[in-house]
C-alpha cells in the first residue's frame, strides 16, 4: 500500500523528464539508425555484427547512456528530503527507486526493440534485407537475439546493470554535493564526442562490461550475470544513500 | 548532536506524554529543528537515545507511519497536483481521514486541481496543515505552521486543531515564533536555547506564575515578596516589576497585577542572567 502510493507519487513527479528523455532517445536513435544505415566503414565506433555487417553507430549505447543518466538523477535523491519528511524510511525510498528503474528499463527495452526495427527498416529502404533484432548488441551477446523475448531479456538486464552503476554515481554526486544534472550533461556530451573516435565504443564501453557477456549462450545466462552485477552495485549504493539522506536533511 | 565542531543539542533530556499539545519554542538556531529531525529519524544523534513510542524511529516503518512531520517548507515536486499530494498522504498514514481532508480543503480555500508550483507561500503552508491534521498521526509535528498564512486562515487552523484534538486526541508538537497567537493551544511548553533544554512546563501554570506588578515602589516590592524579579522599570513614581512567583503573589490594593504574555515570558526566560536567577530561586 505504502510502496504503491509512493510509486504513484514518484511517477507523477518524474513523468515530464521521462517523456523528454524518451523523445531525446527516439530522435537520437532514429538519427543513429539513419547514420548506421548510410555510413559504413571506419567512423563512429565501428561495430561488426555476427552476420558480418559493419555499422558506424551503436544504437544501444545511446539507450544505455540515456538510462544511466536517468538512473543517476534518480540516485541523486532529489526527492529524498521530501520523502523522508513524509514518514518514509530510506529502505522504502530505495525500493521505490529500484522498482521505478526496473519499470523504466522494461519500457526502454521495448523502445529499443522498436528502434532496432527502425534501423532495419532504414536498411530495407536502402535496398538491404530486413535484419530484425539481430543487430548492434547481438554480436557480442546471445546467439538467438532475433528472438524478441531473448532480446528484451538481455536488453533489460543490461539496462538494469547500467542503471545500477548510474544510481551509484548519482548517490556519490549527491554525497559530494555536486550538481548532478550539470556533470551528467557534460559527461554525456563528452561520451557522445568520444563515440566518434574509431573503436572507442568497442574498447572503452563494451570491453569493460565484457565479463558479463558470453557468446553462444541462450541469453538467460547473460541476463542472470547482469542482474547479479546490478544487485551487487545497488547493494553497495544503499549505505551511501543512508548517509546522504542523513546529511542532506540536517 | 554535533554539526562538525558545533553542538546543536547538548545534555538534552526530554520526555513527552501522549495526547498533549506541546509548544516548542526557541530562537533561530536554538536546536528545535535538529530535535525534531532526530525524533523523526531523519538525522542521527551523535550520542544518546531518541525513542518515539518506546522505539527508535530510524528505519522503523511501524513507528514512522505514526509520525507526521510538517516542515516549514513543503518539498513537494512542483509538477504534482494537490490531489496527488493527498493521495500520497492517504497511502502513508493509516489513520488518514479523506473526508476530513476534503472539508479542510474547503476551510483553507484550496483547489485540489492546482499544481504545487501554482501555490502561494500561504497556500503551501495550508496544504501542509491539511496533511498534518487529516493524517491523524499519533505524533503530529508542525514546524512553523503559519508561515505566509493570513490572519483568517491562521484562526481557522487554530480552531481546527482544537476541534480535531478534542475528537481525536494525539500528541501534537507545534514549533513556532508566533508565540502569543498560538499559546492558547499549548498544554505544555518546551523552551530550547543554544541546544539546551531551558524549560519544560505546563503552559497554563507557566502563565499563572509570571506577572507584571505595577504601583508605588513599596507596595510593589511587598507584593513581590518571595517571587524572583526578572526585570524592573521606573516610570516616575511608578515601579513595574516583572516577576516569576512559584506560589502566587501577595495582592494588595495599591498594586496592579497583570499576567505576562507567553512571548514576553519566553524572551525573559532565554536571557541567561534571568534564567540563572530563576534557577537559583528554585522557581523553575
Short mmCIF file of C-alpha atoms in Angstrom, two decimals:
data_model
loop_
_atom_site.label_atom_id
_atom_site.label_comp_id
_atom_site.label_asym_id
_atom_site.label_seq_id
_atom_site.Cartn_x
_atom_site.Cartn_y
_atom_site.Cartn_z
CA UNK A 1 0.00 0.00 0.00
CA UNK A 2 2.75 2.44 1.02
CA UNK A 3 5.03 1.37 -1.82
CA UNK A 4 2.11 1.69 -4.27
CA UNK A 5 1.32 5.20 -3.02
CA UNK A 6 4.98 6.16 -3.23
CA UNK A 7 5.31 4.72 -6.74
CA UNK A 8 2.28 6.66 -7.93
CA UNK A 9 3.64 9.87 -6.49
CA UNK A 10 7.14 9.17 -7.80
CA UNK A 11 5.84 8.52 -11.31
CA UNK A 12 3.83 11.72 -11.26
CA UNK A 13 6.97 13.68 -10.29
CA UNK A 14 9.24 12.24 -12.97
CA UNK A 15 6.71 11.93 -15.79
CA UNK A 16 7.93 15.03 -17.61
CA UNK A 17 11.69 14.22 -17.52
CA UNK A 18 10.98 10.66 -18.68
CA UNK A 19 8.90 11.90 -21.61
CA UNK A 20 11.66 14.38 -22.53
CA UNK A 21 14.39 11.72 -22.27
CA UNK A 22 12.29 9.29 -24.29
CA UNK A 23 11.88 11.87 -27.03
CA UNK A 24 15.63 12.61 -26.99
CA UNK A 25 16.29 8.89 -27.16
CA UNK A 26 13.91 8.30 -30.05
CA UNK A 27 15.25 11.25 -32.04
CA UNK A 28 18.85 10.18 -31.35
CA UNK A 29 18.12 6.58 -32.14
CA UNK A 30 16.35 7.34 -35.39
CA UNK A 31 19.25 9.61 -36.30
CA UNK A 32 21.63 6.77 -35.35
CA UNK A 33 19.67 4.32 -37.44
CA UNK A 34 19.95 6.57 -40.47
CA UNK A 35 23.67 7.13 -39.86
CA UNK A 36 24.35 3.45 -39.33
CA UNK A 37 22.46 2.57 -42.48
CA UNK A 38 24.09 5.17 -44.67
CA UNK A 39 27.66 5.31 -43.36
CA UNK A 40 29.73 2.18 -43.30
CA UNK A 41 33.37 1.54 -42.61
CA UNK A 42 35.52 3.48 -40.20
CA UNK A 43 33.87 6.22 -38.18
CA UNK A 44 31.85 6.45 -35.06
CA UNK A 45 32.59 3.32 -33.03
CA UNK A 46 32.57 0.75 -35.80
CA UNK A 47 30.82 -2.46 -34.81
CA UNK A 48 30.72 -5.64 -36.83
CA UNK A 49 27.65 -7.80 -36.30
CA UNK A 50 27.58 -11.57 -36.39
CA UNK A 51 26.35 -11.59 -39.94
CA UNK A 52 29.41 -9.62 -41.00
CA UNK A 53 27.78 -6.23 -41.41
CA UNK A 54 29.65 -3.26 -40.04
CA UNK A 55 27.83 -0.25 -38.73
CA UNK A 56 29.14 3.08 -37.61
CA UNK A 57 26.64 3.92 -34.84
CA UNK A 58 25.72 1.77 -31.93
CA UNK A 59 22.07 2.35 -31.23
CA UNK A 60 22.20 0.50 -27.93
CA UNK A 61 24.95 2.61 -26.40
CA UNK A 62 22.75 5.65 -26.86
CA UNK A 63 19.92 3.95 -25.00
CA UNK A 64 22.20 2.79 -22.21
CA UNK A 65 23.74 6.24 -21.84
CA UNK A 66 20.33 7.86 -21.53
CA UNK A 67 19.29 5.25 -18.99
CA UNK A 68 22.45 5.75 -16.99
CA UNK A 69 21.72 9.48 -16.96
CA UNK A 70 18.16 8.95 -15.70
CA UNK A 71 19.37 6.46 -13.08
CA UNK A 72 21.99 8.92 -11.88
CA UNK A 73 19.31 11.55 -11.45
CA UNK A 74 17.14 9.13 -9.50
CA UNK A 75 20.17 8.20 -7.41
CA UNK A 76 20.97 11.81 -6.70
CA UNK A 77 17.98 11.75 -4.36
CA UNK A 78 16.26 14.93 -5.42
CA UNK A 79 13.10 13.82 -3.70
CA UNK A 80 14.67 12.19 -0.69
CA UNK A 81 14.28 15.10 1.63
CA UNK A 82 10.61 15.33 0.79
CA UNK A 83 10.05 11.61 1.22
CA UNK A 84 11.94 11.36 4.48
CA UNK A 85 9.80 14.11 5.94
CA UNK A 86 6.70 12.22 4.93
CA UNK A 87 7.32 9.34 7.32
CA UNK A 88 9.04 7.22 4.71
CA UNK A 89 12.05 5.07 5.54
CA UNK A 90 15.19 5.02 3.46
CA UNK A 91 14.54 1.37 2.63
CA UNK A 92 11.19 2.33 1.12
CA UNK A 93 12.78 5.10 -0.93
CA UNK A 94 15.44 2.69 -2.14
CA UNK A 95 12.79 0.09 -3.04
CA UNK A 96 10.71 2.65 -4.93
CA UNK A 97 13.79 3.87 -6.82
CA UNK A 98 14.75 0.31 -7.75
CA UNK A 99 11.22 -0.60 -8.83
CA UNK A 100 10.95 2.57 -10.86
CA UNK A 101 14.26 1.90 -12.59
CA UNK A 102 13.10 -1.65 -13.32
CA UNK A 103 9.89 -0.41 -14.92
CA UNK A 104 11.72 2.22 -16.88
CA UNK A 105 14.31 -0.31 -18.06
CA UNK A 106 11.49 -2.51 -19.36
CA UNK A 107 9.94 0.43 -21.16
CA UNK A 108 13.24 1.47 -22.71
CA UNK A 109 13.99 -2.10 -23.78
CA UNK A 110 10.70 -2.13 -25.65
CA UNK A 111 11.65 1.19 -27.21
CA UNK A 112 14.96 -0.30 -28.21
CA UNK A 113 13.23 -3.15 -29.98
CA UNK A 114 11.21 -0.57 -31.84
CA UNK A 115 14.29 1.48 -32.67
CA UNK A 116 16.21 -1.51 -33.95
CA UNK A 117 13.30 -2.26 -36.20
CA UNK A 118 13.53 1.34 -37.42
CA UNK A 119 17.22 0.73 -38.12
CA UNK A 120 16.33 -2.42 -40.02
CA UNK A 121 13.58 -0.56 -41.83
CA UNK A 122 16.01 2.13 -42.93
CA UNK A 123 18.34 -0.55 -44.24
CA UNK A 124 15.48 -2.24 -46.04
CA UNK A 125 14.56 1.07 -47.66
CA UNK A 126 18.19 1.40 -48.68
CA UNK A 127 17.80 -1.88 -50.59
CA UNK A 128 19.26 -4.24 -47.98
CA UNK A 129 17.44 -7.10 -46.32
CA UNK A 130 15.34 -6.59 -43.17
CA UNK A 131 17.50 -7.84 -40.30
CA UNK A 132 15.08 -7.77 -37.42
CA UNK A 133 16.62 -7.58 -33.99
CA UNK A 134 19.87 -9.20 -34.93
CA UNK A 135 21.84 -6.05 -34.94
CA UNK A 136 24.11 -3.98 -32.82
CA UNK A 137 24.44 -5.57 -29.41
CA UNK A 138 23.88 -9.11 -30.61
CA UNK A 139 27.40 -9.58 -31.95
CA UNK A 140 28.87 -9.93 -28.51
CA UNK A 141 25.86 -11.44 -26.83
CA UNK A 142 23.49 -14.34 -27.07
CA UNK A 143 23.24 -16.37 -30.22
CA UNK A 144 19.50 -16.08 -30.62
CA UNK A 145 18.96 -12.34 -30.41
CA UNK A 146 16.49 -12.48 -33.26
CA UNK A 147 14.00 -13.78 -30.72
CA UNK A 148 12.27 -10.65 -29.30
CA UNK A 149 11.89 -12.24 -25.84
CA UNK A 150 15.59 -13.07 -25.62
CA UNK A 151 16.44 -9.64 -26.95
CA UNK A 152 14.14 -7.99 -24.40
CA UNK A 153 15.58 -10.04 -21.52
CA UNK A 154 19.17 -9.29 -22.45
CA UNK A 155 18.49 -5.64 -23.18
CA UNK A 156 16.51 -5.26 -19.93
CA UNK A 157 19.30 -6.83 -17.88
CA UNK A 158 21.91 -4.55 -19.45
CA UNK A 159 19.73 -1.56 -18.67
CA UNK A 160 19.42 -2.68 -15.06
CA UNK A 161 23.19 -3.24 -14.77
CA UNK A 162 23.97 0.12 -16.35
CA UNK A 163 21.21 1.78 -14.29
CA UNK A 164 22.70 0.41 -11.07
CA UNK A 165 26.06 1.97 -11.93
CA UNK A 166 24.28 5.26 -12.75
CA UNK A 167 22.40 5.11 -9.43
CA UNK A 168 25.71 4.65 -7.60
CA UNK A 169 27.20 7.64 -9.46
CA UNK A 170 24.12 9.69 -8.61
CA UNK A 171 24.35 8.89 -4.91
CA UNK A 172 28.02 9.88 -4.86
CA UNK A 173 27.23 13.11 -6.69
CA UNK A 174 24.64 13.87 -4.03
CA UNK A 175 27.04 12.95 -1.24
CA UNK A 176 29.73 15.25 -2.59
CA UNK A 177 27.06 17.91 -3.25
CA UNK A 178 27.95 18.05 -6.94
CA UNK A 179 25.32 19.39 -9.32
CA UNK A 180 24.28 16.06 -10.82
CA UNK A 181 22.48 17.33 -13.88
CA UNK A 182 25.41 19.56 -14.90
CA UNK A 183 28.02 16.83 -14.51
CA UNK A 184 25.85 14.33 -16.35
CA UNK A 185 25.15 16.70 -19.22
CA UNK A 186 28.87 17.41 -19.65
CA UNK A 187 29.74 13.72 -19.27
CA UNK A 188 27.11 12.73 -21.79
CA UNK A 189 28.36 15.23 -24.37
CA UNK A 190 31.98 14.08 -23.86
CA UNK A 191 30.81 10.49 -24.19
CA UNK A 192 28.97 11.16 -27.45
CA UNK A 193 32.02 13.03 -28.77
CA UNK A 194 34.24 10.09 -27.81
CA UNK A 195 31.98 7.70 -29.71
CA UNK A 196 33.15 9.40 -32.86
CA UNK A 197 36.67 8.12 -32.22
CA UNK A 198 37.41 4.90 -34.10
CA UNK A 199 36.95 1.81 -31.92
CA UNK A 200 36.18 3.89 -28.83
CA UNK A 201 32.86 2.17 -28.21
CA UNK A 202 34.37 -1.27 -28.55
CA UNK A 203 37.48 -0.66 -26.44
CA UNK A 204 36.16 1.61 -23.71
CA UNK A 205 32.47 0.89 -23.45
CA UNK A 206 31.94 -2.71 -24.48
CA UNK A 207 35.13 -4.40 -23.26
CA UNK A 208 34.92 -3.35 -19.62
CA UNK A 209 31.48 -4.94 -19.45
CA UNK A 210 32.52 -7.99 -21.47
CA UNK A 211 32.88 -10.16 -18.39
CA UNK A 212 29.10 -10.23 -18.28
CA UNK A 213 28.65 -11.36 -21.87
CA UNK A 214 29.04 -14.81 -23.34
CA UNK A 215 28.76 -15.56 -26.99
CA UNK A 216 26.80 -18.60 -27.88
CA UNK A 217 24.65 -18.83 -24.73
CA UNK A 218 20.89 -18.61 -24.93
CA UNK A 219 20.80 -15.18 -23.30
CA UNK A 220 19.47 -16.20 -19.89
CA UNK A 221 22.95 -16.73 -18.50
CA UNK A 222 23.93 -13.25 -19.74
CA UNK A 223 20.83 -11.76 -18.15
CA UNK A 224 21.47 -13.56 -14.87
CA UNK A 225 25.05 -12.30 -14.68
CA UNK A 226 23.95 -8.76 -15.40
CA UNK A 227 21.16 -8.79 -12.84
CA UNK A 228 23.60 -10.19 -10.24
CA UNK A 229 26.01 -7.38 -11.11
CA UNK A 230 23.19 -4.83 -10.75
CA UNK A 231 22.15 -6.23 -7.36
CA UNK A 232 25.77 -6.06 -6.15
CA UNK A 233 26.14 -2.46 -7.26
CA UNK A 234 22.79 -1.44 -5.75
CA UNK A 235 23.74 -3.18 -2.51
CA UNK A 236 26.91 -1.12 -2.47
CA UNK A 237 24.87 2.04 -3.13
CA UNK A 238 22.46 1.58 -0.21
CA UNK A 239 24.84 2.52 2.64
CA UNK A 240 25.76 5.65 0.68
CA UNK A 241 22.06 6.51 0.31
CA UNK A 242 21.57 6.18 4.05
CA UNK A 243 24.39 8.56 4.87
CA UNK A 244 23.35 11.09 2.22
CA UNK A 245 19.78 11.24 3.46
CA UNK A 246 21.04 11.87 6.98
CA UNK A 247 23.50 14.52 5.85
CA UNK A 248 21.11 16.23 3.47
CA UNK A 249 18.31 16.54 5.92
CA UNK A 250 20.45 18.17 8.57
CA UNK B 1 24.09 16.24 18.42
CA UNK B 2 27.12 17.78 16.70
CA UNK B 3 27.42 19.52 13.34
CA UNK B 4 31.20 19.36 12.87
CA UNK B 5 32.52 21.28 15.88
CA UNK B 6 29.16 22.94 16.63
CA UNK B 7 26.94 21.36 19.26
CA UNK B 8 23.34 21.70 18.05
CA UNK B 9 21.89 19.85 21.04
CA UNK B 10 23.70 19.21 24.28
CA UNK B 11 22.81 17.48 27.58
CA UNK B 12 19.25 17.13 26.40
CA UNK B 13 16.74 15.15 28.41
CA UNK B 14 13.11 15.42 27.38
CA UNK B 15 10.06 13.24 27.79
CA UNK B 16 6.72 13.83 26.07
CA UNK B 17 3.41 12.45 27.31
CA UNK B 18 0.81 11.10 24.92
CA UNK B 19 -2.25 13.10 23.88
CA UNK B 20 -0.96 16.56 24.66
CA UNK B 21 -0.29 19.64 22.58
CA UNK B 22 3.26 20.88 23.05
CA UNK B 23 4.64 24.25 22.10
CA UNK B 24 8.28 24.04 21.10
CA UNK B 25 9.84 27.47 21.49
CA UNK B 26 13.31 28.76 20.80
CA UNK B 27 15.21 31.34 18.83
CA UNK B 28 16.52 30.67 15.33
CA UNK B 29 19.35 28.15 15.57
CA UNK B 30 18.34 27.09 19.08
CA UNK B 31 18.13 23.43 18.00
CA UNK B 32 14.36 22.98 17.52
CA UNK B 33 14.57 21.54 14.02
CA UNK B 34 17.53 19.35 14.98
CA UNK B 35 15.48 17.93 17.84
CA UNK B 36 12.53 17.25 15.53
CA UNK B 37 14.80 15.70 12.89
CA UNK B 38 16.30 13.34 15.45
CA UNK B 39 12.88 12.42 16.83
CA UNK B 40 11.61 11.55 13.36
CA UNK B 41 14.69 9.54 12.41
CA UNK B 42 15.84 11.92 9.71
CA UNK B 43 19.27 12.52 11.20
CA UNK B 44 21.35 10.56 13.65
CA UNK B 45 22.26 11.85 17.08
CA UNK B 46 25.98 11.82 17.93
CA UNK B 47 25.26 10.15 21.25
CA UNK B 48 22.33 9.29 23.47
CA UNK B 49 18.95 7.82 22.65
CA UNK B 50 15.81 9.16 20.99
CA UNK B 51 12.74 6.95 21.14
CA UNK B 52 9.22 7.54 19.86
CA UNK B 53 6.51 5.27 21.29
CA UNK B 54 9.30 3.34 23.01
CA UNK B 55 11.29 2.62 19.87
CA UNK B 56 13.82 4.37 17.67
CA UNK B 57 12.06 5.85 14.64
CA UNK B 58 15.02 5.39 12.32
CA UNK B 59 14.06 2.96 9.52
CA UNK B 60 11.22 1.66 11.67
CA UNK B 61 8.19 1.76 9.38
CA UNK B 62 5.75 0.85 12.17
CA UNK B 63 6.85 3.95 14.06
CA UNK B 64 7.35 6.20 11.05
CA UNK B 65 3.80 5.77 9.85
CA UNK B 66 2.58 7.06 13.20
CA UNK B 67 4.58 10.27 12.74
CA UNK B 68 3.52 13.14 10.52
CA UNK B 69 6.12 15.88 10.36
CA UNK B 70 5.00 19.01 8.51
CA UNK B 71 8.04 21.08 7.80
CA UNK B 72 8.37 24.78 7.26
CA UNK B 73 8.99 24.12 3.56
CA UNK B 74 6.85 21.70 1.60
CA UNK B 75 9.38 20.00 -0.67
CA UNK B 76 6.65 18.61 -2.87
CA UNK B 77 7.63 18.28 -6.51
CA UNK B 78 6.48 21.35 -8.40
CA UNK B 79 4.60 19.36 -11.03
CA UNK B 80 2.27 17.46 -8.68
CA UNK B 81 -1.30 18.48 -8.01
CA UNK B 82 -2.79 18.93 -4.55
CA UNK B 83 -4.98 15.88 -5.19
CA UNK B 84 -1.84 13.78 -5.80
CA UNK B 85 -0.28 15.02 -2.57
CA UNK B 86 -3.40 14.00 -0.66
CA UNK B 87 -3.45 10.64 -2.45
CA UNK B 88 0.15 10.02 -1.34
CA UNK B 89 -0.68 11.00 2.22
CA UNK B 90 -3.65 8.63 2.24
CA UNK B 91 -1.28 5.78 1.39
CA UNK B 92 1.28 6.72 4.03
CA UNK B 93 -0.81 7.36 7.12
CA UNK B 94 -3.01 4.53 8.39
CA UNK B 95 -5.42 6.90 10.21
CA UNK B 96 -5.86 9.19 7.21
CA UNK B 97 -9.34 10.73 7.05
CA UNK B 98 -10.11 11.54 3.40
CA UNK B 99 -13.46 13.10 4.20
CA UNK B 100 -11.88 15.43 6.76
CA UNK B 101 -9.15 16.33 4.24
CA UNK B 102 -11.88 17.33 1.76
CA UNK B 103 -13.52 19.53 4.40
CA UNK B 104 -10.20 21.14 5.24
CA UNK B 105 -9.63 21.90 1.56
CA UNK B 106 -12.81 23.97 1.70
CA UNK B 107 -11.86 25.54 5.03
CA UNK B 108 -8.43 26.60 3.77
CA UNK B 109 -9.83 27.56 0.35
CA UNK B 110 -7.60 25.31 -1.73
CA UNK B 111 -8.45 23.92 -5.14
CA UNK B 112 -7.17 20.34 -5.31
CA UNK B 113 -6.68 20.55 -9.08
CA UNK B 114 -3.98 23.18 -8.62
CA UNK B 115 -0.35 22.24 -9.16
CA UNK B 116 2.10 22.77 -6.31
CA UNK B 117 4.09 25.31 -8.32
CA UNK B 118 0.94 27.45 -8.66
CA UNK B 119 0.53 27.81 -4.91
CA UNK B 120 1.49 30.92 -2.98
CA UNK B 121 3.61 30.59 0.19
CA UNK B 122 0.48 30.71 2.32
CA UNK B 123 -1.28 28.07 0.21
CA UNK B 124 1.79 25.80 0.55
CA UNK B 125 1.50 26.16 4.32
CA UNK B 126 -2.24 25.45 4.15
CA UNK B 127 -1.57 22.22 2.24
CA UNK B 128 0.87 21.17 4.97
CA UNK B 129 -1.76 21.88 7.62
CA UNK B 130 -4.33 19.76 5.77
CA UNK B 131 -1.91 16.83 5.52
CA UNK B 132 -0.91 17.20 9.17
CA UNK B 133 -4.46 17.40 10.51
CA UNK B 134 -6.04 14.75 8.25
CA UNK B 135 -3.17 12.30 8.86
CA UNK B 136 -4.44 11.87 12.44
CA UNK B 137 -0.92 10.57 13.13
CA UNK B 138 -0.21 9.64 16.75
CA UNK B 139 2.62 12.14 16.73
CA UNK B 140 1.93 15.16 14.55
CA UNK B 141 4.59 17.84 14.28
CA UNK B 142 4.10 21.27 12.77
CA UNK B 143 7.26 23.30 12.23
CA UNK B 144 6.29 26.96 11.71
CA UNK B 145 2.80 26.05 10.50
CA UNK B 146 1.52 29.57 9.99
CA UNK B 147 4.26 30.87 7.71
CA UNK B 148 2.69 33.04 5.00
CA UNK B 149 -0.87 32.44 6.19
CA UNK B 150 -3.27 35.36 6.50
CA UNK B 151 -4.95 36.06 9.84
CA UNK B 152 -8.25 34.44 8.82
CA UNK B 153 -6.65 31.14 7.78
CA UNK B 154 -4.46 31.15 10.88
CA UNK B 155 -7.53 31.46 13.10
CA UNK B 156 -9.24 28.66 11.19
CA UNK B 157 -6.17 26.47 11.70
CA UNK B 158 -6.09 27.07 15.45
CA UNK B 159 -9.81 26.29 15.69
CA UNK B 160 -9.37 23.17 13.58
CA UNK B 161 -6.54 21.94 15.84
CA UNK B 162 -8.66 22.42 18.97
CA UNK B 163 -11.78 20.81 17.46
CA UNK B 164 -9.94 17.84 15.95
CA UNK B 165 -7.81 17.30 19.05
CA UNK B 166 -10.96 17.11 21.17
CA UNK B 167 -12.35 14.35 18.96
CA UNK B 168 -9.08 12.60 18.17
CA UNK B 169 -6.55 13.20 20.95
CA UNK B 170 -2.94 12.65 19.93
CA UNK B 171 0.46 14.18 20.59
CA UNK B 172 0.96 17.39 18.67
CA UNK B 173 4.15 19.45 18.67
CA UNK B 174 3.95 22.97 17.31
CA UNK B 175 7.19 24.83 16.77
CA UNK B 176 6.55 28.50 16.15
CA UNK B 177 7.78 32.05 16.51
CA UNK B 178 4.22 33.45 16.66
CA UNK B 179 4.10 32.51 20.31
CA UNK B 180 1.25 34.62 21.66
CA UNK B 181 -1.03 33.76 18.78
CA UNK B 182 -0.64 30.01 19.25
CA UNK B 183 -0.19 29.95 23.01
CA UNK B 184 -3.89 29.18 23.57
CA UNK B 185 -3.25 25.75 22.01
CA UNK B 186 -0.31 24.74 24.18
CA UNK B 187 -0.80 22.40 27.09
CA UNK B 188 2.93 22.13 27.71
CA UNK B 189 5.71 24.48 26.73
CA UNK B 190 9.24 23.37 25.84
CA UNK B 191 11.84 26.12 25.61
CA UNK B 192 15.19 25.47 23.97
CA UNK B 193 18.14 27.81 23.74
CA UNK B 194 21.68 27.21 22.50
CA UNK B 195 21.00 23.49 22.12
CA UNK B 196 19.96 23.10 25.75
CA UNK B 197 16.55 22.45 27.24
CA UNK B 198 15.79 25.54 29.30
CA UNK B 199 12.34 24.64 30.47
CA UNK B 200 9.52 22.14 30.10
CA UNK B 201 6.43 23.24 31.96
CA UNK B 202 2.66 23.23 31.94
CA UNK B 203 1.62 26.15 29.72
CA UNK B 204 -1.21 27.36 31.96
CA UNK B 205 0.86 27.11 35.14
CA UNK B 206 3.70 28.93 33.48
CA UNK B 207 1.44 31.83 32.54
CA UNK B 208 -0.08 31.86 36.04
CA UNK B 209 3.31 32.29 37.67
CA UNK B 210 4.63 35.21 35.67
CA UNK B 211 3.28 38.72 36.28
CA UNK B 212 3.79 42.40 35.84
CA UNK B 213 3.29 44.24 39.12
CA UNK B 214 2.94 48.00 38.94
CA UNK B 215 2.30 50.72 41.51
CA UNK B 216 4.11 52.56 44.26
CA UNK B 217 7.51 51.09 44.91
CA UNK B 218 6.88 49.97 48.48
CA UNK B 219 3.58 48.29 47.67
CA UNK B 220 5.04 46.63 44.57
CA UNK B 221 8.02 45.25 46.44
CA UNK B 222 5.73 43.99 49.18
CA UNK B 223 3.54 42.22 46.64
CA UNK B 224 6.60 40.68 45.03
CA UNK B 225 7.94 39.23 48.26
CA UNK B 226 9.11 35.66 47.66
CA UNK B 227 8.98 35.99 43.91
CA UNK B 228 12.00 36.16 41.67
CA UNK B 229 12.32 39.54 39.97
CA UNK B 230 13.13 39.21 36.29
CA UNK B 231 13.21 42.90 35.39
CA UNK B 232 12.25 46.27 36.79
CA UNK B 233 11.40 49.61 35.21
CA UNK B 234 10.63 53.01 36.73
CA UNK B 235 8.14 55.47 35.25
CA UNK B 236 8.22 58.46 37.61
CA UNK B 237 6.72 57.26 40.91
CA UNK B 238 5.52 54.04 39.37
CA UNK B 239 7.59 50.88 39.52
CA UNK B 240 6.90 47.97 37.20
CA UNK B 241 8.36 44.65 38.23
CA UNK B 242 8.31 41.55 36.08
CA UNK B 243 8.28 38.62 38.45
CA UNK B 244 8.09 34.87 38.47
CA UNK B 245 6.30 33.55 41.53
CA UNK B 246 6.15 29.88 42.33
CA UNK B 247 3.48 30.24 45.00
CA UNK B 248 1.42 33.23 43.88
CA UNK B 249 1.67 36.88 44.95
CA UNK B 250 0.71 38.95 47.98
CA UNK B 251 -2.05 41.04 46.39
CA UNK B 252 -2.81 44.50 47.81
CA UNK B 253 -4.95 47.44 46.79
CA UNK B 254 -2.02 49.65 45.87
CA UNK B 255 -0.73 47.48 43.06
CA UNK B 256 -1.94 46.36 39.70
CA UNK B 257 -1.09 42.82 38.68
CA UNK B 258 -1.21 41.52 35.12
CA UNK B 259 -0.23 38.23 33.54
CA UNK B 260 2.73 38.30 31.20
CA UNK B 261 2.08 37.16 27.64
CA UNK B 262 3.92 33.93 26.86
CA UNK B 263 6.06 35.60 24.19
CA UNK B 264 7.37 38.19 26.69
CA UNK B 265 7.99 35.45 29.22
CA UNK B 266 9.89 33.47 26.61
CA UNK B 267 12.10 36.48 25.82
CA UNK B 268 12.85 36.88 29.53
CA UNK B 269 13.48 33.19 30.11
CA UNK B 270 16.10 32.88 27.41
CA UNK B 271 18.11 35.71 28.98
CA UNK B 272 20.94 33.74 30.67
CA UNK B 273 21.11 36.03 33.69
CA UNK B 274 17.36 35.88 34.35
CA UNK B 275 17.30 32.16 33.76
CA UNK B 276 20.11 31.64 36.22
CA UNK B 277 18.29 33.77 38.83
CA UNK B 278 15.11 31.76 38.37
CA UNK B 279 17.05 28.54 38.67
CA UNK B 280 18.80 29.71 41.82
CA UNK B 281 15.46 30.92 43.19
CA UNK B 282 14.12 27.39 42.69
CA UNK B 283 11.09 28.54 40.71
CA UNK B 284 11.94 26.60 37.54
#
